[in-house]
Short mmCIF file of C-alpha atoms in Angstrom, two decimals:
data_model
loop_
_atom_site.label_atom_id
_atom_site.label_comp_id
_atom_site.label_asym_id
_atom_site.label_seq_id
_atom_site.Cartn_x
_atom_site.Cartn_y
_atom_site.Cartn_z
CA UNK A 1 -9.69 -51.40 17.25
CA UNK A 2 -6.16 -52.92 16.51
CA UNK A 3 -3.25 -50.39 16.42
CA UNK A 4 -2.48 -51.00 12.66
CA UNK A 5 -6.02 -49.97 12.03
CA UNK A 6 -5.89 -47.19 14.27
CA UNK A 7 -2.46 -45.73 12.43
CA UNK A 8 -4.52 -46.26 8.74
CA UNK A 9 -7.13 -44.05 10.50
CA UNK A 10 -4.66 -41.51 11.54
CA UNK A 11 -2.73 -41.19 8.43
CA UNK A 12 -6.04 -40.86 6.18
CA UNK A 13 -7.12 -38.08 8.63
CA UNK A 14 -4.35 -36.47 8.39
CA UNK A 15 -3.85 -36.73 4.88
CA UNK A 16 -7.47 -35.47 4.23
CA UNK A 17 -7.12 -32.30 6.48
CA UNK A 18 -4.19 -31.74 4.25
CA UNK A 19 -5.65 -32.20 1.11
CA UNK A 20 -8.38 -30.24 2.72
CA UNK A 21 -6.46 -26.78 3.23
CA UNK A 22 -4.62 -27.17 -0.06
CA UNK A 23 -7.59 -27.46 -2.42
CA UNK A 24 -10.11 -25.18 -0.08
CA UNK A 25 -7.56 -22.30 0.57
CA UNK A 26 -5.63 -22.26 -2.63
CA UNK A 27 -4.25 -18.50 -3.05
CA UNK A 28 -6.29 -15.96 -4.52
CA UNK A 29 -5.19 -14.91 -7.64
CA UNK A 30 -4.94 -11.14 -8.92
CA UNK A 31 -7.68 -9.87 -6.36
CA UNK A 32 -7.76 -6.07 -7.65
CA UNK A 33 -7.98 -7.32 -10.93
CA UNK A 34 -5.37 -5.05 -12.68
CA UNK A 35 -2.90 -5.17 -15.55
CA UNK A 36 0.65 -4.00 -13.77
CA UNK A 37 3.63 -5.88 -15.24
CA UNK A 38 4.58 -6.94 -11.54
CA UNK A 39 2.98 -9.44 -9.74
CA UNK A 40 3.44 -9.68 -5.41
CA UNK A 41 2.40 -12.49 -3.42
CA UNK A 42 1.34 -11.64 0.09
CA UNK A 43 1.71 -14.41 2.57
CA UNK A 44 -0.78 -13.89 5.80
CA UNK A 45 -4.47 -14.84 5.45
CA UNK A 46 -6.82 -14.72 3.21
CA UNK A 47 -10.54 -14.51 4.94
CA UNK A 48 -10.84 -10.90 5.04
CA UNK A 49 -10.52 -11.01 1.41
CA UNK A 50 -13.25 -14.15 0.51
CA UNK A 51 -15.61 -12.47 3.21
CA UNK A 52 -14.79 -9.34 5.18
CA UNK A 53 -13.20 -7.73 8.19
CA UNK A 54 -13.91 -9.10 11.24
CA UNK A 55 -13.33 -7.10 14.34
CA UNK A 56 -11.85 -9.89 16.59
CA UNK A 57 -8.72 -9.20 15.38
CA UNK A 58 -6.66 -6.35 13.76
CA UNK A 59 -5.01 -8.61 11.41
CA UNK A 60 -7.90 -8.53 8.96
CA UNK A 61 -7.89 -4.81 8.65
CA UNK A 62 -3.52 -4.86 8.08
CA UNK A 63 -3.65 -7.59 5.19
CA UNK A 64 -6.27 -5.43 3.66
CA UNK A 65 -4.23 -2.40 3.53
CA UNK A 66 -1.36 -4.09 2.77
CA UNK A 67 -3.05 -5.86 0.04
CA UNK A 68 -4.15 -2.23 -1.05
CA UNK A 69 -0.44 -0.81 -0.68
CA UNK A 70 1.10 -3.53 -2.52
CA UNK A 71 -1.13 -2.80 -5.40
CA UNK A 72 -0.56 1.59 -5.53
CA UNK A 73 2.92 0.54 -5.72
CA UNK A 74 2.63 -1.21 -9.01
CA UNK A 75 1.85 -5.10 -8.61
CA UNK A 76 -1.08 -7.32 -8.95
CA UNK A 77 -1.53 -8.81 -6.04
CA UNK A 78 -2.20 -12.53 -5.34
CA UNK A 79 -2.77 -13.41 -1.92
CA UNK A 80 -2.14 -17.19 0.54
CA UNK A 81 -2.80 -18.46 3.84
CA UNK A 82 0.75 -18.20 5.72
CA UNK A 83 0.45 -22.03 6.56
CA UNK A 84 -0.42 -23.06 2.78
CA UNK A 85 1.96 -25.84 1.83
CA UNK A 86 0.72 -26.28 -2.03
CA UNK A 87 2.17 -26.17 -5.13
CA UNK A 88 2.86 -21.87 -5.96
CA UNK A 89 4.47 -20.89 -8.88
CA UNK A 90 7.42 -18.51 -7.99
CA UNK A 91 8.86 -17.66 -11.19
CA UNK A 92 5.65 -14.87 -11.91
CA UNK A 93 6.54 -13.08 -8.58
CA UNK A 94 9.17 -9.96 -8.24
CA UNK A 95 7.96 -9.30 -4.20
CA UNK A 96 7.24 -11.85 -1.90
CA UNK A 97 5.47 -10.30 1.69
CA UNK A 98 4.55 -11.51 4.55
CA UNK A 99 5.79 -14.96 6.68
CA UNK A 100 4.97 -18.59 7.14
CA UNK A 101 5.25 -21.45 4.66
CA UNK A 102 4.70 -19.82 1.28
CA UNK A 103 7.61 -17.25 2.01
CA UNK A 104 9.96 -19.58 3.07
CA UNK A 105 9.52 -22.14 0.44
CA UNK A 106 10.26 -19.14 -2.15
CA UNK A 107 13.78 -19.79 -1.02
CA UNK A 108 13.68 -23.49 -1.85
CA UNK A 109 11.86 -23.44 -5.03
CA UNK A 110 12.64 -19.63 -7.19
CA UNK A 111 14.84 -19.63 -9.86
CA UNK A 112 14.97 -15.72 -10.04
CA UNK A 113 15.69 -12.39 -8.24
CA UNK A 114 13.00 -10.97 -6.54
CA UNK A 115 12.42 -8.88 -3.06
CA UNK A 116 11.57 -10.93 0.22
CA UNK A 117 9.94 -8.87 2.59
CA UNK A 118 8.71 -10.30 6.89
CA UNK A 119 5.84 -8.73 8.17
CA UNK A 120 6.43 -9.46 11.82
CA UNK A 121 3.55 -9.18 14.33
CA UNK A 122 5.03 -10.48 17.35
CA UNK A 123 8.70 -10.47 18.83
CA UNK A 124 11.77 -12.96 17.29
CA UNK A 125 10.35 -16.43 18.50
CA UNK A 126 13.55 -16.72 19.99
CA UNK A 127 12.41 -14.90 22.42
CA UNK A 128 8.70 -15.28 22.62
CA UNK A 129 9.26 -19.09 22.67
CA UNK A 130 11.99 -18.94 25.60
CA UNK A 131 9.42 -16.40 27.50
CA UNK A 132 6.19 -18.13 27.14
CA UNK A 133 7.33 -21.31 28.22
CA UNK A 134 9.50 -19.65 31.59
CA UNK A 135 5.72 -18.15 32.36
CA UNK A 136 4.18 -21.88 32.06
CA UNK A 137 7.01 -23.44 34.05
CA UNK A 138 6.35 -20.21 36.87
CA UNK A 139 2.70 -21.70 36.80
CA UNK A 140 3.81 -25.67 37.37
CA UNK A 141 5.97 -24.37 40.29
CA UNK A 142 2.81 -23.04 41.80
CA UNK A 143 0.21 -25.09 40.62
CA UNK A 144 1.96 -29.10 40.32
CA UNK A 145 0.39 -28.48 36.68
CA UNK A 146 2.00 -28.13 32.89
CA UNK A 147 -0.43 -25.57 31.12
CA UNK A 148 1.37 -25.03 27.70
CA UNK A 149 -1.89 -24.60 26.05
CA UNK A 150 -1.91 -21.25 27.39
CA UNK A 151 1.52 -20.30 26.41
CA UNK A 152 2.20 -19.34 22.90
CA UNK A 153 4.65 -21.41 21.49
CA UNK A 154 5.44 -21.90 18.22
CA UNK A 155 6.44 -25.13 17.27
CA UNK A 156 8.35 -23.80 13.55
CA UNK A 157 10.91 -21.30 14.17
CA UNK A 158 11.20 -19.98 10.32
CA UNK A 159 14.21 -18.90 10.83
CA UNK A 160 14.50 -19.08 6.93
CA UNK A 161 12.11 -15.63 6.80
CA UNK A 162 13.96 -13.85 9.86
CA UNK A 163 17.62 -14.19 8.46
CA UNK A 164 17.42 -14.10 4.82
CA UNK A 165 15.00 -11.70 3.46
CA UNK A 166 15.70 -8.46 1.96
CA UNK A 167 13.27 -6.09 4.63
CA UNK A 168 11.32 -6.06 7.61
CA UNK A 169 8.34 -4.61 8.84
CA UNK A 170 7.55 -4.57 12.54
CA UNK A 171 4.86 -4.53 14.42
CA UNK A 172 5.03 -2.63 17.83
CA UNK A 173 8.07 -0.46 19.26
CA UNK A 174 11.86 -0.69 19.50
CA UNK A 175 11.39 -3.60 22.17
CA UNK A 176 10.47 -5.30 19.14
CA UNK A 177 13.24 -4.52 16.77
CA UNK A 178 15.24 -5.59 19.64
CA UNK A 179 14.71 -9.06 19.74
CA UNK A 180 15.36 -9.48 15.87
CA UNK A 181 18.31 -7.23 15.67
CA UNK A 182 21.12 -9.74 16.62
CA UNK A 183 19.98 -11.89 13.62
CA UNK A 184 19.34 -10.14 10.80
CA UNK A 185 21.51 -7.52 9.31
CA UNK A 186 19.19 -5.65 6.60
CA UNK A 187 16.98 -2.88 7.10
CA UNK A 188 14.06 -2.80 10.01
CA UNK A 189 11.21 -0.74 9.96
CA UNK A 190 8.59 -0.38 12.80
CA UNK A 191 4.89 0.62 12.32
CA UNK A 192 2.56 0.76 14.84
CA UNK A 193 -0.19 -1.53 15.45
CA UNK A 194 -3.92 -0.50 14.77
CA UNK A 195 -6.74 -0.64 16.53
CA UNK A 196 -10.45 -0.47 15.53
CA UNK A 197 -12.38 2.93 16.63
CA UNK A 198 -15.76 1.70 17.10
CA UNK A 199 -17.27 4.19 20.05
CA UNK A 200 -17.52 8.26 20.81
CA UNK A 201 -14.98 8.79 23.63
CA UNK A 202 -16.29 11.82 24.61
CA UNK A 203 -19.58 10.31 25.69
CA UNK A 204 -17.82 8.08 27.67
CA UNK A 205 -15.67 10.25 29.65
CA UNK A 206 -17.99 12.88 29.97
CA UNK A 207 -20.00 10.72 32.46
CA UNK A 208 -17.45 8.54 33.51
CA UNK A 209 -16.86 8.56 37.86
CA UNK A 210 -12.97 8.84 38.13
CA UNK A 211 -13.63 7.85 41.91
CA UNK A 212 -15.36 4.53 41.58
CA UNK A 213 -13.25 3.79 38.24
CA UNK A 214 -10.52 3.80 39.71
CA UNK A 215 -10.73 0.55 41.57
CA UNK A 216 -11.57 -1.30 38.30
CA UNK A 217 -9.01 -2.92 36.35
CA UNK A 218 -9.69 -4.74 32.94
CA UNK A 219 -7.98 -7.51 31.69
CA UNK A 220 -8.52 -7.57 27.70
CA UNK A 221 -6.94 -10.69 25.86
CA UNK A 222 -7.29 -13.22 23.43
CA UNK A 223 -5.37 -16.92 23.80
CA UNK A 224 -2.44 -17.40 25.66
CA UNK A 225 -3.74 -16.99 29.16
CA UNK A 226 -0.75 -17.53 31.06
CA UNK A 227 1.62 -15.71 28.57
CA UNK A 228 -0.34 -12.84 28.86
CA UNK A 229 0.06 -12.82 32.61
CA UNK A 230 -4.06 -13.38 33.44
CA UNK A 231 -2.20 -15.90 36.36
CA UNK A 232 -0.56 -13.12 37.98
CA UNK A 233 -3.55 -10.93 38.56
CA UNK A 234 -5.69 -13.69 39.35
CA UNK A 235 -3.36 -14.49 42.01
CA UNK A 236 -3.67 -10.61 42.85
CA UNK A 237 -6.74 -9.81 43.12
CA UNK A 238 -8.26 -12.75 44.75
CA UNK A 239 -6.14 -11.43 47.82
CA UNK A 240 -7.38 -8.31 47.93
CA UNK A 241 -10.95 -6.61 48.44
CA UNK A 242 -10.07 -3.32 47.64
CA UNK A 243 -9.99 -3.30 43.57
CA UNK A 244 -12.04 -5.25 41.10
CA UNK A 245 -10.40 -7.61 38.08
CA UNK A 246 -12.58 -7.52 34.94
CA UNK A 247 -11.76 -10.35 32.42
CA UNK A 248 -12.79 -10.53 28.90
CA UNK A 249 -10.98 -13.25 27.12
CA UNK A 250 -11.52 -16.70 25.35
CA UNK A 251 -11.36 -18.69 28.27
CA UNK A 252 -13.45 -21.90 27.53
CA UNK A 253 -10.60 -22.09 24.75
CA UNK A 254 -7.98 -23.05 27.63
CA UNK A 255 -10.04 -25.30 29.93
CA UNK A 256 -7.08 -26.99 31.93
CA UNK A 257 -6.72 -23.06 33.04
CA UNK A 258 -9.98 -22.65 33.78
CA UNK A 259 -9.83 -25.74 36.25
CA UNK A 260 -6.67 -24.92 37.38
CA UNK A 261 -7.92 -21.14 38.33
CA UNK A 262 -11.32 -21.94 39.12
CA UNK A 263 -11.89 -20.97 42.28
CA UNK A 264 -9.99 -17.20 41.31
CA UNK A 265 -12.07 -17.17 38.64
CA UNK A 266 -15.75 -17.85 39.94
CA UNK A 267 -15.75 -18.06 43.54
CA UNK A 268 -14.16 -14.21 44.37
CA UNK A 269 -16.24 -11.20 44.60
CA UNK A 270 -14.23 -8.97 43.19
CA UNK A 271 -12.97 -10.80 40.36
CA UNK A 272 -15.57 -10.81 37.15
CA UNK A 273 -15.38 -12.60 34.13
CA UNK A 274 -17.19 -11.36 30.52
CA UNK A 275 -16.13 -14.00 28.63
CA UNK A 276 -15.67 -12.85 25.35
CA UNK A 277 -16.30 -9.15 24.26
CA UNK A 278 -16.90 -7.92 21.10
CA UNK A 279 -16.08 -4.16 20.37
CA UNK A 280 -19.53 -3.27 19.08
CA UNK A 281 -21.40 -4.48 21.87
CA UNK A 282 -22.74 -2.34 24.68
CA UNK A 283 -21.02 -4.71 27.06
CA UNK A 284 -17.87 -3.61 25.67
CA UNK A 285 -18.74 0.30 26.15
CA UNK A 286 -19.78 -0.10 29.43
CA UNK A 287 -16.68 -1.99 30.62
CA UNK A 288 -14.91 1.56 29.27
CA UNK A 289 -16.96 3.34 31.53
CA UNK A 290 -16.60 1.12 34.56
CA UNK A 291 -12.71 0.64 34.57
CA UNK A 292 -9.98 3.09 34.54
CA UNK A 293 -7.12 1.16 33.64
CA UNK A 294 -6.09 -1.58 31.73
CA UNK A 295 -3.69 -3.94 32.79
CA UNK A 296 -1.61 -6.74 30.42
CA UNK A 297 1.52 -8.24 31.61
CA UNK A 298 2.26 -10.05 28.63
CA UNK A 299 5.67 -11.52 28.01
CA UNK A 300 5.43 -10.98 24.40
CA UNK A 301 3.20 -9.12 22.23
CA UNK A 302 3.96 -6.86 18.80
CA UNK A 303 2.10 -3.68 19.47
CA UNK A 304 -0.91 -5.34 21.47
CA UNK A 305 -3.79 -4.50 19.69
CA UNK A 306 -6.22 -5.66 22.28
CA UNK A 307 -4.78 -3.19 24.68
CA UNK A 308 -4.48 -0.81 22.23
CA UNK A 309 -8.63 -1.08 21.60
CA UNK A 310 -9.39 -0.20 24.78
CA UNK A 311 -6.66 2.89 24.99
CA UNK A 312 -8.19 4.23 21.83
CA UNK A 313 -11.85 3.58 22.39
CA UNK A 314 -12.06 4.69 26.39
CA UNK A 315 -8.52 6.41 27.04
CA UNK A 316 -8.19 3.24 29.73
CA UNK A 317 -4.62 3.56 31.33
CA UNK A 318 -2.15 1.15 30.47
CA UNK A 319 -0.03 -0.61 33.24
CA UNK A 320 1.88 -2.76 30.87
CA UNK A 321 4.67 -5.11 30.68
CA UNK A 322 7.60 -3.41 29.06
CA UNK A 323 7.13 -6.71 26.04
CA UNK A 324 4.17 -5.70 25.45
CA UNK A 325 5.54 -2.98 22.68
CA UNK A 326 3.43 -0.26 23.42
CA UNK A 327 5.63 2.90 24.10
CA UNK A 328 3.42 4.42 27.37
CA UNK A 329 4.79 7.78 27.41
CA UNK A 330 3.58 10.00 30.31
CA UNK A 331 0.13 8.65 30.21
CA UNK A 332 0.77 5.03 31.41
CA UNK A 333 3.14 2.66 33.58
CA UNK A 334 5.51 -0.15 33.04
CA UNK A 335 6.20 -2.65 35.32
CA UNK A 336 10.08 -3.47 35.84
CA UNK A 337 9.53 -7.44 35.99
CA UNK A 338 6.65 -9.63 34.58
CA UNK A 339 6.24 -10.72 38.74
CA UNK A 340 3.94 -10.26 41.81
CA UNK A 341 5.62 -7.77 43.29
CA UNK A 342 6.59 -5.28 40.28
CA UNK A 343 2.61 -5.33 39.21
CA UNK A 344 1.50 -4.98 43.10
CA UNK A 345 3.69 -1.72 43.07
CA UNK A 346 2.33 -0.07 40.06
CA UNK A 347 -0.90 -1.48 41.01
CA UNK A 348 -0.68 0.73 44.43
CA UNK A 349 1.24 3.25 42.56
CA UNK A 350 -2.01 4.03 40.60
CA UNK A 351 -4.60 3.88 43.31
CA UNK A 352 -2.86 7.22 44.95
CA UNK A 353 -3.46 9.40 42.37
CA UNK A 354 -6.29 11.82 42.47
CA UNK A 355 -9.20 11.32 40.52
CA UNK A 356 -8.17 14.45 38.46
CA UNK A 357 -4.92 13.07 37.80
CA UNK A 358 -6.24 10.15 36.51
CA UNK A 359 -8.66 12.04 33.98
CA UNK A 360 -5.91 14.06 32.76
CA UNK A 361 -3.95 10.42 32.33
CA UNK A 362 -6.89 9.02 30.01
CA UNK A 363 -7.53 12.17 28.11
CA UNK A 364 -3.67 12.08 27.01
CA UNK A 365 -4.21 8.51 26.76
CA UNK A 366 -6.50 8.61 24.19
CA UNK A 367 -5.32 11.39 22.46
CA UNK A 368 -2.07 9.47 21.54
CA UNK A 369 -2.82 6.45 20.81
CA UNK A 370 -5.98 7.06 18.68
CA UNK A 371 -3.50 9.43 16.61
CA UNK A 372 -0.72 7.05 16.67
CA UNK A 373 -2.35 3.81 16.48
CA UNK A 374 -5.09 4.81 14.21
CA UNK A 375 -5.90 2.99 10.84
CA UNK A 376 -4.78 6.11 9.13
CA UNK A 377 -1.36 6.35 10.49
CA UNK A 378 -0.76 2.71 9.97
CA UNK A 379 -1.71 2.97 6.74
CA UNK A 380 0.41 5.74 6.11
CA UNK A 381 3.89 4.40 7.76
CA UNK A 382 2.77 0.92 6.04
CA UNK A 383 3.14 3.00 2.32
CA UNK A 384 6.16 4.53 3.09
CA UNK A 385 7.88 1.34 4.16
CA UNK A 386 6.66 -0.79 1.35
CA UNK A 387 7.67 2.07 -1.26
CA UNK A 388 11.11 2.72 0.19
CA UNK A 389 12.02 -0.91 0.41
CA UNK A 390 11.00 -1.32 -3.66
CA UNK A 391 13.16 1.61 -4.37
CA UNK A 392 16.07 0.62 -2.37
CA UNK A 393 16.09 -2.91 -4.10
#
């Protein structure tokens, strides 16, 4: 096949994918199906609301209630994909939430007044960007291999819908708020990130064996393999015989990693790999009752929901990069660099506490973050922010 041919092909593919996700995942229009004289467009995704939740991911549950608080506060609500590059009519709209395309081309295309609002889920891509791709280049200098599929790097940086909207709302803690701070001067709120509470903790830690748990560590991830530091305790644990690394994670999504790591990954006794877990299955239970403690040294993350799922469902203690958002109180540990050495500390840190210590560490555990992080409370701070921001403008 001749280039020219091959470049006809190529456009015509891309132009039909296009086509595609304009004419198959056009917004949906008034979805509560009321009468208010305001109308909102809420730019995230739109799945959970042409099927249902799913529990791979939190972000189906927060459009949901967002959807829901947007339309309390007075506004039909219309909802779009936040990559949806069609034709939307901006003039009908007095509140705008959300990010991505459509929220950014309201600034190119309204001819009226009306309140932009980012719903942030992650830190300031100027600094996830920066830190994702220092963690892949950290990998070449080991490995002699580029792995930017298992970064997360955002091509678009938006800055459009982190500089000139009226609000935002945050996902995660003040490590968070930090990294959009030196370019944006509005008002910033924070809410915390949810998780889904889908077993009886009490069951679990009623029969749970503090002394054999204690060795086990879970990893708990979705893509992004390197940015969320599952390199660094693979290159832990397969040097060591004393503690176990669980892994549940997406990895036949990042194959160069899985060659790269493949002997870490399949070849070392104490290193197991689940694939991935969903939260109602009894694999997923039965993880919580093998492992003590959770470990993520992510080098960006808005609240970590993953982690947070297995805080709130088994009281698992967190030893957690301080980007990973998740304020760790008394209950968990923070490493002082995303490194070998800074995890290997915490790591033996951890292992010389008593078994009663450690019960008393996951009973606190879960105690905060299922009251913190619940549905409820997010929810609840979600309201308040969305109602003070439409009084205040």
């Amino acid at each position: 096949m001749n280039i020219k041919l091959q470049n006809i092909i190529y456009s015509l593919t891309k132009e039909f994918k296009s086509a595609g996700k304009t004419i198959f995942r056009s917004p949906i229009i008034n979805y509560y199906r009321s009468t208010h004289t305001r109308n909102a467009l809420i730019s995230y995704i739109t799945n959970p609301f042409r099927k249902e939740i799913s529990l791979s991911h939190t972000n189906s549950f927060e459009v949901m209630e967002i959807g829901r608080a947007i339309n309390e506060a007075g506004f039909n609500v219309d909802i779009a994909d936040y990559d949806y590059e069609g034709r939307i009519d901006y003039s009908r709209y007095d509140l705008i939430f959300g990010f991505g395309e459509p929220l950014i081309n309201s600034f190119y295309k309204r001819r009226k007044k009306l309140i932009t609002v980012y719903y942030g889920t992650g830190m300031h891509l100027y600094t996830q960007n920066p830190n994702t791709l220092n963690r892949v280049k950290e990998v070449f200098d080991k490995k002699g291999v580029w792995l930017p599929g298992s970064g997360r790097i955002v091509d678009k940086s938006w800055s459009i819908q982190t500089t000139l909207v009226d609000a935002m709302v945050l996902l995660g803690n003040q490590e968070v708020t930090k990294t959009y701070s030196p370019y944006f001067k509005g008002k910033i709120y924070n809410i915390p990130a949810s998780f889904y509470n889908v077993t009886n903790y009490e069951e679990i830690i009623s029969s749970k064996d503090f002394n054999k748990s204690k060795t086990h560590f879970l990893w708990f991830g979705s893509s992004g393999l390197i940015h969320k530091g599952l390199d660094l305790l693979l290159e832990i644990f397969s040097k060591r015989e004393d503690i176990h690394l669980h892994i549940c994670g997406p990895l036949e999504e990042e194959p160069e990693f899985k060659r790269t790591y493949y002997n870490e990954l399949f070849k070392i006794a104490n290193i197991h790999y689940h694939g991935f877990v969903l939260l109602n299955s009894t694999l997923f239970k039965e993880l919580l009752q093998k492992c003590a403690f959770v470990v993520f040294p992510s080098c960006s993350e808005g609240g970590s929901p993953s982690v947070l799922n297995v805080c709130g469902n088994g009281g698992l203690i967190p030893l957690l990069s301080r980007e990973a958002s998740i304020d760790a109180d008394d209950f968990g540990f923070v490493f002082d660099k995303i490194n070998i050495e800074s995890i290997c500390l915490v790591i033996d840190n951890v292992l010389q506490l008593q078994d009663k210590e450690i019960k008393e560490k996951s009973i606190k555990c879960f105690e905060v973050i299922s009251k913190r992080h619940s549905q409820t409370n997010y929810a609840s701070e979600l309201r308040k922010c969305i109602n003070e921001i439409i009084r205040f403008h």
